[in-house]
CSV table of C-alpha atoms in Angstrom, one decimal:
chain,number,residue,atom,x,y,z
A,1,MET,CA,38.7,1.5,-10.2
A,2,ALA,CA,37.2,4.9,-9.5
A,3,ASP,CA,34.2,4.2,-11.8
A,4,ARG,CA,33.4,1.0,-9.8
A,5,THR,CA,33.6,3.0,-6.6
A,6,ASP,CA,31.4,5.8,-8.0
A,7,LYS,CA,28.8,3.2,-9.2
A,8,ARG,CA,28.8,1.5,-5.8
A,9,SER,CA,28.4,4.9,-4.1
A,10,ARG,CA,25.5,5.9,-6.3
A,11,LYS,CA,23.8,2.5,-5.8
A,12,GLU,CA,24.2,2.9,-2.0
A,13,LYS,CA,22.7,6.4,-2.1
A,14,LEU,CA,19.8,5.2,-4.3
A,15,ASP,CA,19.1,2.3,-1.9
A,16,CYS,CA,19.1,4.7,1.1
A,17,TRP,CA,16.8,7.1,-0.7
A,18,LYS,CA,14.4,4.2,-1.6
A,19,ALA,CA,14.4,3.1,2.1
A,20,ASP,CA,13.7,6.6,3.2
A,21,GLN,CA,10.8,6.9,0.8
A,22,ARG,CA,9.4,3.6,2.0
A,23,ALA,CA,9.7,4.7,5.6
A,24,ILE,CA,7.8,7.9,4.8
A,25,ALA,CA,5.1,5.9,2.9
A,26,ARG,CA,4.8,3.5,5.9
A,27,ALA,CA,4.3,6.3,8.3
A,28,LYS,CA,1.3,7.5,6.2
A,29,LEU,CA,-0.5,4.2,6.3
A,30,PRO,CA,-3.8,4.5,8.0
A,31,LEU,CA,-3.9,1.0,9.5
A,32,PRO,CA,-1.4,-1.5,10.8
A,33,ASP,CA,0.0,-3.8,8.2
A,34,ASP,CA,-2.1,-6.8,9.3
A,35,GLN,CA,-5.3,-4.8,8.9
A,36,MET,CA,-4.2,-3.4,5.6
A,37,LYS,CA,-3.5,-7.0,4.4
A,38,ALA,CA,-6.9,-8.1,5.7
A,39,LEU,CA,-8.6,-5.3,3.8
A,40,PHE,CA,-7.0,-6.2,0.5
A,41,ASP,CA,-7.5,-9.9,1.1
A,42,MET,CA,-11.2,-9.2,1.6
A,43,LEU,CA,-11.3,-7.1,-1.6
A,44,ASP,CA,-9.5,-10.0,-3.5
A,45,VAL,CA,-12.4,-12.3,-2.5
A,46,GLU,CA,-15.4,-10.0,-2.6
A,47,PHE,CA,-14.6,-7.8,-5.6
A,48,PRO,CA,-14.9,-10.7,-8.1
A,49,ARG,CA,-18.1,-11.8,-6.4
A,50,GLN,CA,-19.8,-8.4,-6.1
A,51,GLY,CA,-18.1,-6.3,-8.7
A,52,CYS,CA,-17.4,-2.6,-8.5
A,53,ASN,CA,-20.1,0.0,-8.5
A,54,HIS,CA,-17.5,2.8,-8.8
A,55,SER,CA,-17.5,3.5,-5.0
A,56,LEU,CA,-15.7,2.2,-2.0
A,57,ARG,CA,-18.9,0.2,-0.9
A,58,LEU,CA,-17.0,-3.0,0.0
A,59,THR,CA,-14.2,-1.2,1.7
A,60,ARG,CA,-16.4,1.1,3.7
A,61,GLY,CA,-18.6,-1.8,4.8
A,62,TRP,CA,-15.6,-3.9,5.8
A,63,LEU,CA,-14.1,-1.1,7.8
A,64,GLU,CA,-17.4,-0.3,9.6
A,65,SER,CA,-17.9,-4.0,10.4
A,66,LYS,CA,-14.5,-4.1,12.0
A,67,GLY,CA,-14.9,-0.9,13.9
A,68,LEU,CA,-12.0,0.7,12.1
A,69,PRO,CA,-11.7,4.4,11.1
A,70,VAL,CA,-13.2,4.9,7.7
A,71,ASP,CA,-12.2,8.5,6.8
A,72,PRO,CA,-8.4,8.1,7.2
A,73,VAL,CA,-8.4,4.9,5.2
A,74,VAL,CA,-10.6,6.4,2.4
A,75,GLU,CA,-8.4,9.4,2.3
A,76,TRP,CA,-5.3,7.3,2.0
A,77,LEU,CA,-6.9,5.1,-0.7
A,78,ASN,CA,-7.9,8.2,-2.7
A,79,GLU,CA,-4.4,9.6,-2.4
A,80,ASN,CA,-3.1,6.3,-3.8
A,81,GLY,CA,-5.5,5.9,-6.7
A,82,GLY,CA,-8.2,3.9,-4.8
A,83,ASN,CA,-11.3,5.9,-5.6
A,84,CYS,CA,-13.4,2.8,-5.8
A,85,ASP,CA,-13.0,-0.9,-4.7
A,86,CYS,CA,-11.4,-1.9,-8.0
A,87,GLY,CA,-9.1,1.1,-7.9
A,88,ALA,CA,-8.1,0.1,-4.3
A,89,LEU,CA,-7.0,-3.3,-5.6
A,90,ALA,CA,-5.3,-2.0,-8.8
A,91,ASN,CA,-3.6,1.1,-7.4
A,92,SER,CA,-3.6,1.3,-3.6
A,93,GLU,CA,-2.7,-2.3,-2.9
A,94,PRO,CA,0.6,-2.0,-4.9
A,95,ALA,CA,1.3,1.3,-3.1
A,96,TRP,CA,0.9,-0.5,0.2
A,97,LEU,CA,3.1,-3.4,-0.9
A,98,ASP,CA,5.8,-1.0,-2.0
A,99,ALA,CA,5.6,0.8,1.3
A,100,ILE,CA,6.1,-2.4,3.2
A,101,HIS,CA,8.6,-3.8,0.7
A,102,ASP,CA,11.0,-5.0,3.4
A,103,VAL,CA,8.3,-6.8,5.4
A,104,ASN,CA,7.9,-10.5,4.6
A,105,TRP,CA,4.3,-11.8,4.4
């Protein structure tokens, strides 16, 4: 019986830790969730059409067209493996999705 209680306690602690880590990650997001979603949705459409030139050309253009802050978004993308548009999709989008894991889209 003690083993089951210990296992349950460890799982609860792990779940709390994961929730805390997601909260920290969410707090670091440079844009509200709906704008982050719109950015990645745009990349999902435009990247296959225009390809990657190893820069954040599509991302920067979209942010500027929407009047959104470029530097904080680029910094966050770089910190999460998004050094170019394809990296943003491959690495940064999963980091964003993990941060908002408990949000239903």
